[in-house]
Each structure stands twice: as structure tokens, then as C-alpha cells.
PDB file of N, CA, C and O and ligand atoms in Angstrom:
ATOM      1  N   MET A 280     151.967 150.958 -60.024  1.00 94.00           N
ATOM      2  CA  MET A 280     151.154 150.603 -61.171  1.00 94.00           C
ATOM      3  C   MET A 280     151.824 149.458 -61.911  1.00 94.00           C
ATOM      4  O   MET A 280     153.025 149.245 -61.807  1.00 94.00           O
ATOM      5  N   LYS A 281     151.023 148.684 -62.651  1.00 97.00           N
ATOM      6  CA  LYS A 281     151.571 147.517 -63.345  1.00 97.00           C
ATOM      7  C   LYS A 281     151.258 147.595 -64.829  1.00 97.00           C
ATOM      8  O   LYS A 281     150.195 148.063 -65.226  1.00 97.00           O
ATOM      9  N   VAL A 282     152.220 147.107 -65.629  1.00 98.00           N
ATOM     10  CA  VAL A 282     152.023 146.991 -67.068  1.00 98.00           C
ATOM     11  C   VAL A 282     151.890 145.515 -67.398  1.00 98.00           C
ATOM     12  O   VAL A 282     152.674 144.689 -66.924  1.00 98.00           O
ATOM     13  N   SER A 283     150.906 145.205 -68.207  1.00 98.00           N
ATOM     14  CA  SER A 283     150.671 143.834 -68.623  1.00 98.00           C
ATOM     15  C   SER A 283     150.898 143.702 -70.125  1.00 98.00           C
ATOM     16  O   SER A 283     150.495 144.571 -70.906  1.00 98.00           O
ATOM     17  N   LEU A 284     151.535 142.600 -70.518  1.00 98.00           N
ATOM     18  CA  LEU A 284     151.740 142.295 -71.933  1.00 98.00           C
ATOM     19  C   LEU A 284     150.738 141.240 -72.372  1.00 98.00           C
ATOM     20  O   LEU A 284     150.478 140.280 -71.644  1.00 98.00           O
ATOM     21  N   ILE A 285     150.194 141.425 -73.568  1.00 98.00           N
ATOM     22  CA  ILE A 285     149.328 140.411 -74.164  1.00 98.00           C
ATOM     23  C   ILE A 285     149.971 140.033 -75.499  1.00 98.00           C
ATOM     24  O   ILE A 285     149.634 140.596 -76.556  1.00 98.00           O
ATOM     25  N   PRO A 286     150.920 139.096 -75.453  1.00 98.00           N
ATOM     26  CA  PRO A 286     151.719 138.799 -76.651  1.00 98.00           C
ATOM     27  C   PRO A 286     150.881 138.383 -77.862  1.00 98.00           C
ATOM     28  O   PRO A 286     151.261 138.664 -79.004  1.00 98.00           O
ATOM     29  N   GLU A 287     149.736 137.717 -77.615  1.00 98.00           N
ATOM     30  CA  GLU A 287     148.903 137.275 -78.741  1.00 98.00           C
ATOM     31  C   GLU A 287     148.392 138.457 -79.566  1.00 98.00           C
ATOM     32  O   GLU A 287     148.034 138.297 -80.739  1.00 98.00           O
ATOM     33  N   LYS A 288     148.334 139.636 -78.951  1.00 98.00           N
ATOM     34  CA  LYS A 288     147.843 140.818 -79.674  1.00 98.00           C
ATOM     35  C   LYS A 288     148.965 141.596 -80.353  1.00 98.00           C
ATOM     36  O   LYS A 288     148.703 142.514 -81.128  1.00 98.00           O
ATOM     37  N   CYS A 289     150.219 141.272 -80.040  1.00 98.00           N
ATOM     38  CA  CYS A 289     151.351 142.036 -80.563  1.00 98.00           C
ATOM     39  C   CYS A 289     151.583 141.709 -82.032  1.00 98.00           C
ATOM     40  O   CYS A 289     151.617 140.540 -82.419  1.00 98.00           O
ATOM     41  N   ILE A 290     151.760 142.749 -82.840  1.00 98.00           N
ATOM     42  CA  ILE A 290     152.016 142.557 -84.268  1.00 98.00           C
ATOM     43  C   ILE A 290     153.470 142.853 -84.614  1.00 98.00           C
ATOM     44  O   ILE A 290     153.816 143.037 -85.781  1.00 98.00           O
ATOM     45  N   ALA A 291     154.331 142.919 -83.588  1.00 98.00           N
ATOM     46  CA  ALA A 291     155.771 143.076 -83.792  1.00 98.00           C
ATOM     47  C   ALA A 291     156.125 144.345 -84.571  1.00 98.00           C
ATOM     48  O   ALA A 291     157.013 144.334 -85.416  1.00 98.00           O
ATOM     49  N   CYS A 292     155.446 145.430 -84.249  1.00 98.00           N
ATOM     50  CA  CYS A 292     155.700 146.681 -84.973  1.00 98.00           C
ATOM     51  C   CYS A 292     156.953 147.398 -84.474  1.00 98.00           C
ATOM     52  O   CYS A 292     157.505 148.254 -85.164  1.00 98.00           O
ATOM     53  N   GLY A 293     157.384 147.092 -83.258  1.00 98.00           N
ATOM     54  CA  GLY A 293     158.614 147.694 -82.730  1.00 98.00           C
ATOM     55  C   GLY A 293     158.445 149.084 -82.152  1.00 98.00           C
ATOM     56  O   GLY A 293     159.438 149.716 -81.770  1.00 98.00           O
ATOM     57  N   LEU A 294     157.227 149.571 -82.046  1.00 98.00           N
ATOM     58  CA  LEU A 294     157.013 150.946 -81.590  1.00 98.00           C
ATOM     59  C   LEU A 294     157.293 151.138 -80.100  1.00 98.00           C
ATOM     60  O   LEU A 294     157.883 152.147 -79.696  1.00 98.00           O
ATOM     61  N   CYS A 295     156.885 150.180 -79.294  1.00 98.00           N
ATOM     62  CA  CYS A 295     156.957 150.404 -77.839  1.00 98.00           C
ATOM     63  C   CYS A 295     158.378 150.657 -77.345  1.00 98.00           C
ATOM     64  O   CYS A 295     158.586 151.487 -76.463  1.00 98.00           O
ATOM     65  N   GLN A 296     159.356 149.981 -77.924  1.00 98.00           N
ATOM     66  CA  GLN A 296     160.729 150.181 -77.443  1.00 98.00           C
ATOM     67  C   GLN A 296     161.268 151.561 -77.811  1.00 98.00           C
ATOM     68  O   GLN A 296     162.206 152.041 -77.180  1.00 98.00           O
ATOM     69  N   THR A 297     160.693 152.191 -78.807  1.00 98.00           N
ATOM     70  CA  THR A 297     161.150 153.545 -79.138  1.00 98.00           C
ATOM     71  C   THR A 297     160.737 154.537 -78.053  1.00 98.00           C
ATOM     72  O   THR A 297     161.337 155.600 -77.917  1.00 98.00           O
ATOM     73  N   TYR A 298     159.720 154.179 -77.273  1.00 98.00           N
ATOM     74  CA  TYR A 298     159.289 155.020 -76.158  1.00 98.00           C
ATOM     75  C   TYR A 298     159.950 154.626 -74.850  1.00 98.00           C
ATOM     76  O   TYR A 298     160.282 155.483 -74.045  1.00 98.00           O
ATOM     77  N   SER A 299     160.094 153.324 -74.615  1.00 98.00           N
ATOM     78  CA  SER A 299     160.565 152.856 -73.312  1.00 98.00           C
ATOM     79  C   SER A 299     161.423 151.602 -73.453  1.00 98.00           C
ATOM     80  O   SER A 299     161.012 150.631 -74.104  1.00 98.00           O
ATOM     81  N   LYS A 300     162.578 151.661 -72.823  1.00 97.00           N
ATOM     82  CA  LYS A 300     163.519 150.530 -72.906  1.00 97.00           C
ATOM     83  C   LYS A 300     163.126 149.378 -71.997  1.00 97.00           C
ATOM     84  O   LYS A 300     163.850 148.381 -71.947  1.00 97.00           O
ATOM     85  N   ILE A 301     162.000 149.485 -71.273  1.00 98.00           N
ATOM     86  CA  ILE A 301     161.593 148.300 -70.508  1.00 98.00           C
ATOM     87  C   ILE A 301     161.057 147.230 -71.449  1.00 98.00           C
ATOM     88  O   ILE A 301     160.917 146.080 -71.055  1.00 98.00           O
ATOM     89  N   PHE A 302     160.768 147.612 -72.689  1.00 98.00           N
ATOM     90  CA  PHE A 302     160.253 146.653 -73.671  1.00 98.00           C
ATOM     91  C   PHE A 302     161.380 146.168 -74.571  1.00 98.00           C
ATOM     92  O   PHE A 302     162.239 146.932 -74.994  1.00 98.00           O
ATOM     93  N   ASP A 303     161.337 144.882 -74.848  1.00 98.00           N
ATOM     94  CA  ASP A 303     162.278 144.272 -75.787  1.00 98.00           C
ATOM     95  C   ASP A 303     161.469 143.256 -76.592  1.00 98.00           C
ATOM     96  O   ASP A 303     160.248 143.169 -76.425  1.00 98.00           O
ATOM     97  N   TYR A 304     162.156 142.502 -77.425  1.00 98.00           N
ATOM     98  CA  TYR A 304     161.430 141.604 -78.323  1.00 98.00           C
ATOM     99  C   TYR A 304     162.065 140.230 -78.396  1.00 98.00           C
ATOM    100  O   TYR A 304     163.282 140.095 -78.325  1.00 98.00           O
ATOM    101  N   HIS A 305     161.214 139.237 -78.564  1.00 98.00           N
ATOM    102  CA  HIS A 305     161.706 137.896 -78.879  1.00 98.00           C
ATOM    103  C   HIS A 305     162.264 137.920 -80.307  1.00 98.00           C
ATOM    104  O   HIS A 305     162.090 138.901 -81.050  1.00 98.00           O
ATOM    105  N   ASP A 306     162.903 136.828 -80.714  1.00 98.00           N
ATOM    106  CA  ASP A 306     163.500 136.772 -82.055  1.00 98.00           C
ATOM    107  C   ASP A 306     162.467 137.014 -83.158  1.00 98.00           C
ATOM    108  O   ASP A 306     162.802 137.518 -84.231  1.00 98.00           O
ATOM    109  N   ASP A 307     161.216 136.670 -82.885  1.00 98.00           N
ATOM    110  CA  ASP A 307     160.169 136.878 -83.892  1.00 98.00           C
ATOM    111  C   ASP A 307     159.534 138.266 -83.806  1.00 98.00           C
ATOM    112  O   ASP A 307     158.577 138.560 -84.520  1.00 98.00           O
ATOM    113  N   GLY A 308     160.073 139.118 -82.924  1.00 98.00           N
ATOM    114  CA  GLY A 308     159.587 140.493 -82.846  1.00 98.00           C
ATOM    115  C   GLY A 308     158.463 140.716 -81.868  1.00 98.00           C
ATOM    116  O   GLY A 308     158.003 141.847 -81.687  1.00 98.00           O
ATOM    117  N   ILE A 309     158.006 139.651 -81.231  1.00 98.00           N
ATOM    118  CA  ILE A 309     156.898 139.791 -80.278  1.00 98.00           C
ATOM    119  C   ILE A 309     157.421 140.356 -78.960  1.00 98.00           C
ATOM    120  O   ILE A 309     158.490 139.980 -78.487  1.00 98.00           O
ATOM    121  N   VAL A 310     156.633 141.232 -78.382  1.00 98.00           N
ATOM    122  CA  VAL A 310     157.066 141.991 -77.195  1.00 98.00           C
ATOM    123  C   VAL A 310     157.332 141.104 -75.980  1.00 98.00           C
ATOM    124  O   VAL A 310     156.665 140.095 -75.753  1.00 98.00           O
ATOM    125  N   LYS A 311     158.336 141.524 -75.211  1.00 98.00           N
ATOM    126  CA  LYS A 311     158.605 140.968 -73.884  1.00 98.00           C
ATOM    127  C   LYS A 311     159.220 142.086 -73.062  1.00 98.00           C
ATOM    128  O   LYS A 311     159.542 143.148 -73.603  1.00 98.00           O
ATOM    129  N   PHE A 312     159.374 141.845 -71.768  1.00 98.00           N
ATOM    130  CA  PHE A 312     160.099 142.806 -70.952  1.00 98.00           C
ATOM    131  C   PHE A 312     161.598 142.563 -71.090  1.00 98.00           C
ATOM    132  O   PHE A 312     162.052 141.433 -71.253  1.00 98.00           O
ATOM    133  N   THR A 313     162.375 143.628 -71.022  1.00 98.00           N
ATOM    134  CA  THR A 313     163.820 143.542 -71.211  1.00 98.00           C
ATOM    135  C   THR A 313     164.473 142.654 -70.162  1.00 98.00           C
ATOM    136  O   THR A 313     165.378 141.875 -70.480  1.00 98.00           O
ATOM    137  N   ASP A 314     164.024 142.765 -68.915  1.00 96.00           N
ATOM    138  CA  ASP A 314     164.721 142.088 -67.824  1.00 96.00           C
ATOM    139  C   ASP A 314     163.919 140.952 -67.210  1.00 96.00           C
ATOM    140  O   ASP A 314     164.230 140.505 -66.113  1.00 96.00           O
ATOM    141  N   SER A 315     162.894 140.482 -67.889  1.00 94.00           N
ATOM    142  CA  SER A 315     162.038 139.472 -67.279  1.00 94.00           C
ATOM    143  C   SER A 315     161.257 138.718 -68.349  1.00 94.00           C
ATOM    144  O   SER A 315     160.952 139.275 -69.409  1.00 94.00           O
ATOM    145  N   GLN A 316     160.930 137.466 -68.042  1.00 95.00           N
ATOM    146  CA  GLN A 316     160.061 136.687 -68.931  1.00 95.00           C
ATOM    147  C   GLN A 316     158.601 136.788 -68.490  1.00 95.00           C
ATOM    148  O   GLN A 316     157.723 136.191 -69.118  1.00 95.00           O
ATOM    149  N   ALA A 317     158.349 137.536 -67.422  1.00 98.00           N
ATOM    150  CA  ALA A 317     156.990 137.666 -66.907  1.00 98.00           C
ATOM    151  C   ALA A 317     156.121 138.485 -67.863  1.00 98.00           C
ATOM    152  O   ALA A 317     156.627 139.183 -68.753  1.00 98.00           O
ATOM    153  N   LEU A 318     154.816 138.396 -67.675  1.00 98.00           N
ATOM    154  CA  LEU A 318     153.879 139.158 -68.510  1.00 98.00           C
ATOM    155  C   LEU A 318     153.342 140.388 -67.788  1.00 98.00           C
ATOM    156  O   LEU A 318     152.615 141.185 -68.385  1.00 98.00           O
ATOM    157  N   VAL A 319     153.701 140.541 -66.515  1.00 98.00           N
ATOM    158  CA  VAL A 319     153.272 141.707 -65.740  1.00 98.00           C
ATOM    159  C   VAL A 319     154.493 142.273 -65.033  1.00 98.00           C
ATOM    160  O   VAL A 319     155.325 141.529 -64.518  1.00 98.00           O
ATOM    161  N   LYS A 320     154.588 143.594 -65.015  1.00 97.00           N
ATOM    162  CA  LYS A 320     155.731 144.246 -64.377  1.00 97.00           C
ATOM    163  C   LYS A 320     155.251 145.500 -63.656  1.00 97.00           C
ATOM    164  O   LYS A 320     154.426 146.247 -64.186  1.00 97.00           O
ATOM    165  N   THR A 321     155.759 145.698 -62.454  1.00 97.00           N
ATOM    166  CA  THR A 321     155.439 146.920 -61.714  1.00 97.00           C
ATOM    167  C   THR A 321     156.346 148.043 -62.200  1.00 97.00           C
ATOM    168  O   THR A 321     157.552 147.857 -62.340  1.00 97.00           O
ATOM    169  N   ILE A 322     155.755 149.184 -62.470  1.00 95.00           N
ATOM    170  CA  ILE A 322     156.539 150.338 -62.906  1.00 95.00           C
ATOM    171  C   ILE A 322     156.243 151.531 -61.994  1.00 95.00           C
ATOM    172  O   ILE A 322     155.223 151.576 -61.307  1.00 95.00           O
ATOM    173  N   ASP A 323     157.143 152.468 -62.042  1.00 94.00           N
ATOM    174  CA  ASP A 323     157.000 153.716 -61.293  1.00 94.00           C
ATOM    175  C   ASP A 323     155.835 154.528 -61.867  1.00 94.00           C
ATOM    176  O   ASP A 323     155.672 154.607 -63.096  1.00 94.00           O
ATOM    177  N   ASN A 324     155.029 155.109 -61.002  1.00 91.00           N
ATOM    178  CA  ASN A 324     153.911 155.942 -61.472  1.00 91.00           C
ATOM    179  C   ASN A 324     154.371 157.119 -62.319  1.00 91.00           C
ATOM    180  O   ASN A 324     153.607 157.673 -63.094  1.00 91.00           O
ATOM    181  N   GLN A 325     155.626 157.509 -62.132  1.00 95.00           N
ATOM    182  CA  GLN A 325     156.166 158.648 -62.887  1.00 95.00           C
ATOM    183  C   GLN A 325     156.865 158.225 -64.175  1.00 95.00           C
ATOM    184  O   GLN A 325     157.501 159.050 -64.833  1.00 95.00           O
ATOM    185  N   ASP A 326     156.772 156.946 -64.539  1.00 96.00           N
ATOM    186  CA  ASP A 326     157.450 156.452 -65.744  1.00 96.00           C
ATOM    187  C   ASP A 326     156.617 156.827 -66.976  1.00 96.00           C
ATOM    188  O   ASP A 326     155.923 156.009 -67.567  1.00 96.00           O
ATOM    189  N   HIS A 327     156.705 158.089 -67.335  1.00 97.00           N
ATOM    190  CA  HIS A 327     155.866 158.609 -68.422  1.00 97.00           C
ATOM    191  C   HIS A 327     156.210 157.983 -69.771  1.00 97.00           C
ATOM    192  O   HIS A 327     155.340 157.848 -70.641  1.00 97.00           O
ATOM    193  N   ASP A 328     157.464 157.615 -69.958  1.00 98.00           N
ATOM    194  CA  ASP A 328     157.847 156.993 -71.232  1.00 98.00           C
ATOM    195  C   ASP A 328     157.104 155.676 -71.438  1.00 98.00           C
ATOM    196  O   ASP A 328     156.620 155.387 -72.536  1.00 98.00           O
ATOM    197  N   THR A 329     157.017 154.903 -70.368  1.00 98.00           N
ATOM    198  CA  THR A 329     156.308 153.624 -70.476  1.00 98.00           C
ATOM    199  C   THR A 329     154.816 153.851 -70.669  1.00 98.00           C
ATOM    200  O   THR A 329     154.164 153.150 -71.454  1.00 98.00           O
ATOM    201  N   LEU A 330     154.269 154.844 -70.000  1.00 97.00           N
ATOM    202  CA  LEU A 330     152.845 155.152 -70.201  1.00 97.00           C
ATOM    203  C   LEU A 330     152.576 155.572 -71.646  1.00 97.00           C
ATOM    204  O   LEU A 330     151.561 155.201 -72.235  1.00 97.00           O
ATOM    205  N   LYS A 331     153.494 156.327 -72.227  1.00 97.00           N
ATOM    206  CA  LYS A 331     153.344 156.722 -73.640  1.00 97.00           C
ATOM    207  C   LYS A 331     153.379 155.495 -74.537  1.00 97.00           C
ATOM    208  O   LYS A 331     152.627 155.395 -75.513  1.00 97.00           O
ATOM    209  N   ALA A 332     154.268 154.556 -74.228  1.00 98.00           N
ATOM    210  CA  ALA A 332     154.362 153.331 -75.032  1.00 98.00           C
ATOM    211  C   ALA A 332     153.057 152.554 -74.987  1.00 98.00           C
ATOM    212  O   ALA A 332     152.572 152.066 -76.014  1.00 98.00           O
ATOM    213  N   VAL A 333     152.482 152.455 -73.783  1.00 98.00           N
ATOM    214  CA  VAL A 333     151.221 151.726 -73.637  1.00 98.00           C
ATOM    215  C   VAL A 333     150.131 152.392 -74.484  1.00 98.00           C
ATOM    216  O   VAL A 333     149.381 151.730 -75.199  1.00 98.00           O
ATOM    217  N   LYS A 334     150.082 153.704 -74.425  1.00 98.00           N
ATOM    218  CA  LYS A 334     149.054 154.428 -75.197  1.00 98.00           C
ATOM    219  C   LYS A 334     149.278 154.304 -76.697  1.00 98.00           C
ATOM    220  O   LYS A 334     148.334 154.326 -77.481  1.00 98.00           O
ATOM    221  N   ALA A 335     150.543 154.187 -77.095  1.00 98.00           N
ATOM    222  CA  ALA A 335     150.869 154.171 -78.521  1.00 98.00           C
ATOM    223  C   ALA A 335     150.670 152.811 -79.175  1.00 98.00           C
ATOM    224  O   ALA A 335     150.572 152.722 -80.404  1.00 98.00           O
ATOM    225  N   CYS A 336     150.623 151.765 -78.384  1.00 98.00           N
ATOM    226  CA  CYS A 336     150.524 150.422 -78.982  1.00 98.00           C
ATOM    227  C   CYS A 336     149.262 150.328 -79.841  1.00 98.00           C
ATOM    228  O   CYS A 336     148.155 150.512 -79.344  1.00 98.00           O
ATOM    229  N   PRO A 337     149.417 150.015 -81.119  1.00 98.00           N
ATOM    230  CA  PRO A 337     148.252 150.047 -82.024  1.00 98.00           C
ATOM    231  C   PRO A 337     147.264 148.916 -81.817  1.00 98.00           C
ATOM    232  O   PRO A 337     146.125 149.000 -82.284  1.00 98.00           O
ATOM    233  N   THR A 338     147.669 147.866 -81.134  1.00 98.00           N
ATOM    234  CA  THR A 338     146.774 146.714 -80.991  1.00 98.00           C
ATOM    235  C   THR A 338     146.341 146.465 -79.548  1.00 98.00           C
ATOM    236  O   THR A 338     145.726 145.442 -79.255  1.00 98.00           O
ATOM    237  N   LYS A 339     146.710 147.392 -78.662  1.00 98.00           N
ATOM    238  CA  LYS A 339     146.380 147.247 -77.239  1.00 98.00           C
ATOM    239  C   LYS A 339     147.005 145.972 -76.647  1.00 98.00           C
ATOM    240  O   LYS A 339     146.416 145.326 -75.779  1.00 98.00           O
ATOM    241  N   ALA A 340     148.187 145.645 -77.114  1.00 98.00           N
ATOM    242  CA  ALA A 340     148.921 144.499 -76.548  1.00 98.00           C
ATOM    243  C   ALA A 340     149.571 144.860 -75.228  1.00 98.00           C
ATOM    244  O   ALA A 340     150.051 143.983 -74.520  1.00 98.00           O
ATOM    245  N   LEU A 341     149.598 146.138 -74.915  1.00 98.00           N
ATOM    246  CA  LEU A 341     150.128 146.638 -73.644  1.00 98.00           C
ATOM    247  C   LEU A 341     148.976 147.275 -72.887  1.00 98.00           C
ATOM    248  O   LEU A 341     148.226 148.076 -73.457  1.00 98.00           O
ATOM    249  N   THR A 342     148.840 146.921 -71.616  1.00 98.00           N
ATOM    250  CA  THR A 342     147.774 147.518 -70.817  1.00 98.00           C
ATOM    251  C   THR A 342     148.308 147.888 -69.434  1.00 98.00           C
ATOM    252  O   THR A 342     149.259 147.288 -68.943  1.00 98.00           O
ATOM    253  N   ILE A 343     147.660 148.861 -68.830  1.00 96.00           N
ATOM    254  CA  ILE A 343     147.952 149.248 -67.452  1.00 96.00           C
ATOM    255  C   ILE A 343     146.940 148.559 -66.540  1.00 96.00           C
ATOM    256  O   ILE A 343     145.734 148.612 -66.790  1.00 96.00           O
ATOM    257  N   LEU A 344     147.448 147.914 -65.510  1.00 94.00           N
ATOM    258  CA  LEU A 344     146.549 147.243 -64.551  1.00 94.00           C
ATOM    259  C   LEU A 344     146.302 148.151 -63.363  1.00 94.00           C
ATOM    260  O   LEU A 344     147.161 148.920 -62.976  1.00 94.00           O
TER     261      LEU A 344
HETATM  262  S1  SF4 B 683     153.720 148.679 -79.791  1.00 85.00           S
HETATM  263 FE1  SF4 B 683     152.310 146.975 -79.355  1.00 85.00          FE
HETATM  264  S2  SF4 B 683     152.130 145.845 -81.284  1.00 85.00           S
HETATM  265 FE2  SF4 B 683     153.959 147.141 -81.439  1.00 85.00          FE
HETATM  266  S3  SF4 B 683     155.679 145.823 -80.774  1.00 85.00           S
HETATM  267 FE3  SF4 B 683     154.938 146.956 -78.961  1.00 85.00          FE
HETATM  268  S4  SF4 B 683     153.420 145.583 -78.025  1.00 85.00           S
HETATM  269 FE4  SF4 B 683     153.762 144.853 -80.100  1.00 85.00          FE
END
């Protein structure tokens, strides 16, 4: 499964990283992946923490592809 970031929708609330460390932030607080500058990342289907982060994002800046 893949997670996609939509940085234009991110409001820099910081919530996603509290669920999953695959998320990090640029200096302005906008979401990025911790280990990549890409906007799409393949994750393990069993990565429930990341799935929780996607569901918790208040602006739908994180999506599952
Ligand atoms: S939870 Fe959503 S809005 Fe908040 S920092 Fe993460 S991507 Fe941005």
C-alpha cells in the first residue's frame, strides 16, 4: 500500500508524527517523509500506526493510494 502527501493541504498541526515516525516536517512545519523527499511512499499493510495517522489528519493531506 502507498501513502501520498498533499503538502498544499497540510496546516502544520504536527499530529501525524505523534502516530507514526515515517512523517517529519520541513522547517515551516509542512509534512514530509522522514527518509525521503518524495510525495509517495510504500508502507507495510500492517503499519497500523501510519494508517491511524492518515485517518487522523484533519485536512486530508495524507491519503492512502
Ligand atoms: S496531520 Fe495532516 S495537517 Fe497535520 S501536520 Fe500531518 S499532514 Fe499536516
